[in-house]
C-alpha cells in the first residue's frame, strides 16, 4: 500500500504543489538537455576548478589603498 505524500514534499495547498511540480518538470527538462548534449561533468569540473584557482591568484594580486581622509579634506569621515 502506498503512503500519501506529506506536506513537506508537495506543500499544504494546491499552489505549493503546483510550484513543486513545475520545479520537478524544469529539473527533468534540464537533465534532458544535459543528456542530449553529452555534457561531461568531469571536464566541466576541471575547467571550473582551474578558473577558480586563476581567480584566487588574481585576487591575491589586488592591493587596496586606504585613503588619507585628512589630506583629502574629509575630516568628517574620521569622526566617531
PDB file of C-alpha atoms in Angstrom:
ATOM      1  CA  UNK A   1       0.000   0.000   0.000  1.00  0.00           C
ATOM      2  CA  UNK A   2       1.365   3.423  -0.955  1.00  0.00           C
ATOM      3  CA  UNK A   3       1.618   6.142   1.633  1.00  0.00           C
ATOM      4  CA  UNK A   4       0.137   9.559   0.919  1.00  0.00           C
ATOM      5  CA  UNK A   5       2.713  12.235   0.112  1.00  0.00           C
ATOM      6  CA  UNK A   6       3.486  14.501   3.019  1.00  0.00           C
ATOM      7  CA  UNK A   7       3.129  18.264   3.149  1.00  0.00           C
ATOM      8  CA  UNK A   8       6.922  18.514   3.271  1.00  0.00           C
ATOM      9  CA  UNK A   9       7.149  17.092  -0.242  1.00  0.00           C
ATOM     10  CA  UNK A  10       4.213  18.701  -2.026  1.00  0.00           C
ATOM     11  CA  UNK A  11       3.146  21.593   0.209  1.00  0.00           C
ATOM     12  CA  UNK A  12      -0.044  22.177   2.104  1.00  0.00           C
ATOM     13  CA  UNK A  13      -2.183  23.554  -0.736  1.00  0.00           C
ATOM     14  CA  UNK A  14      -2.650  23.329  -4.493  1.00  0.00           C
ATOM     15  CA  UNK A  15      -0.492  26.382  -5.258  1.00  0.00           C
ATOM     16  CA  UNK A  16       2.500  24.978  -3.368  1.00  0.00           C
ATOM     17  CA  UNK A  17       2.012  21.583  -5.005  1.00  0.00           C
ATOM     18  CA  UNK A  18       1.848  23.184  -8.454  1.00  0.00           C
ATOM     19  CA  UNK A  19       5.061  25.104  -7.782  1.00  0.00           C
ATOM     20  CA  UNK A  20       6.813  21.912  -6.678  1.00  0.00           C
ATOM     21  CA  UNK A  21       5.602  20.032  -9.763  1.00  0.00           C
ATOM     22  CA  UNK A  22       6.798  22.836 -12.071  1.00  0.00           C
ATOM     23  CA  UNK A  23      10.191  22.740 -10.346  1.00  0.00           C
ATOM     24  CA  UNK A  24      10.454  18.998 -10.904  1.00  0.00           C
ATOM     25  CA  UNK A  25       9.479  19.393 -14.581  1.00  0.00           C
ATOM     26  CA  UNK A  26      12.154  22.083 -15.010  1.00  0.00           C
ATOM     27  CA  UNK A  27      14.768  19.773 -13.485  1.00  0.00           C
ATOM     28  CA  UNK A  28      13.742  16.944 -15.812  1.00  0.00           C
ATOM     29  CA  UNK A  29      13.957  19.295 -18.821  1.00  0.00           C
ATOM     30  CA  UNK A  30      17.446  20.361 -17.754  1.00  0.00           C
ATOM     31  CA  UNK A  31      18.543  16.731 -17.404  1.00  0.00           C
ATOM     32  CA  UNK A  32      17.213  16.022 -20.911  1.00  0.00           C
ATOM     33  CA  UNK A  33      19.282  18.909 -22.309  1.00  0.00           C
ATOM     34  CA  UNK A  34      22.375  17.712 -20.445  1.00  0.00           C
ATOM     35  CA  UNK A  35      21.959  14.166 -21.776  1.00  0.00           C
ATOM     36  CA  UNK A  36      21.284  15.380 -25.341  1.00  0.00           C
ATOM     37  CA  UNK A  37      24.460  17.479 -25.387  1.00  0.00           C
ATOM     38  CA  UNK A  38      26.638  14.700 -23.907  1.00  0.00           C
ATOM     39  CA  UNK A  39      27.634  17.029 -21.086  1.00  0.00           C
ATOM     40  CA  UNK A  40      30.928  15.976 -19.472  1.00  0.00           C
ATOM     41  CA  UNK A  41      30.682  16.738 -15.759  1.00  0.00           C
ATOM     42  CA  UNK A  42      34.297  15.809 -15.044  1.00  0.00           C
ATOM     43  CA  UNK A  43      35.682  18.097 -17.752  1.00  0.00           C
ATOM     44  CA  UNK A  44      33.403  20.931 -16.621  1.00  0.00           C
ATOM     45  CA  UNK A  45      34.512  20.476 -13.004  1.00  0.00           C
ATOM     46  CA  UNK A  46      38.174  20.552 -14.044  1.00  0.00           C
ATOM     47  CA  UNK A  47      37.588  23.705 -16.118  1.00  0.00           C
ATOM     48  CA  UNK A  48      35.771  25.471 -13.278  1.00  0.00           C
ATOM     49  CA  UNK A  49      38.428  24.417 -10.760  1.00  0.00           C
ATOM     50  CA  UNK A  50      41.152  25.850 -12.999  1.00  0.00           C
ATOM     51  CA  UNK A  51      39.216  29.114 -13.427  1.00  0.00           C
ATOM     52  CA  UNK A  52      38.704  29.319  -9.662  1.00  0.00           C
ATOM     53  CA  UNK A  53      42.420  28.865  -8.977  1.00  0.00           C
ATOM     54  CA  UNK A  54      43.248  31.585 -11.529  1.00  0.00           C
ATOM     55  CA  UNK A  55      40.676  33.928  -9.967  1.00  0.00           C
ATOM     56  CA  UNK A  56      42.112  33.314  -6.485  1.00  0.00           C
ATOM     57  CA  UNK A  57      45.594  34.158  -7.817  1.00  0.00           C
ATOM     58  CA  UNK A  58      44.276  37.356  -9.424  1.00  0.00           C
ATOM     59  CA  UNK A  59      42.559  38.295  -6.178  1.00  0.00           C
ATOM     60  CA  UNK A  60      45.800  37.854  -4.243  1.00  0.00           C
ATOM     61  CA  UNK A  61      47.416  40.461  -6.532  1.00  0.00           C
ATOM     62  CA  UNK A  62      44.792  43.117  -5.750  1.00  0.00           C
ATOM     63  CA  UNK A  63      46.049  45.845  -3.440  1.00  0.00           C
ATOM     64  CA  UNK A  64      43.567  48.278  -1.905  1.00  0.00           C
ATOM     65  CA  UNK A  65      44.917  51.514  -0.535  1.00  0.00           C
ATOM     66  CA  UNK A  66      43.180  53.164   2.385  1.00  0.00           C
ATOM     67  CA  UNK A  67      42.758  56.863   1.613  1.00  0.00           C
ATOM     68  CA  UNK A  68      44.099  59.513   3.974  1.00  0.00           C
ATOM     69  CA  UNK A  69      40.852  61.371   4.526  1.00  0.00           C
ATOM     70  CA  UNK A  70      42.540  64.312   6.272  1.00  0.00           C
ATOM     71  CA  UNK A  71      44.624  65.068   3.169  1.00  0.00           C
ATOM     72  CA  UNK A  72      41.525  64.787   1.010  1.00  0.00           C
ATOM     73  CA  UNK A  73      39.590  67.234   3.177  1.00  0.00           C
ATOM     74  CA  UNK A  74      37.312  64.578   4.549  1.00  0.00           C
ATOM     75  CA  UNK A  75      37.958  65.036   8.253  1.00  0.00           C
ATOM     76  CA  UNK A  76      34.303  64.299   8.892  1.00  0.00           C
ATOM     77  CA  UNK A  77      34.981  60.719   7.745  1.00  0.00           C
ATOM     78  CA  UNK A  78      37.163  60.182  10.813  1.00  0.00           C
ATOM     79  CA  UNK A  79      34.566  61.408  13.350  1.00  0.00           C
ATOM     80  CA  UNK A  80      33.199  58.661  15.563  1.00  0.00           C
TER      81      UNK A  80
END
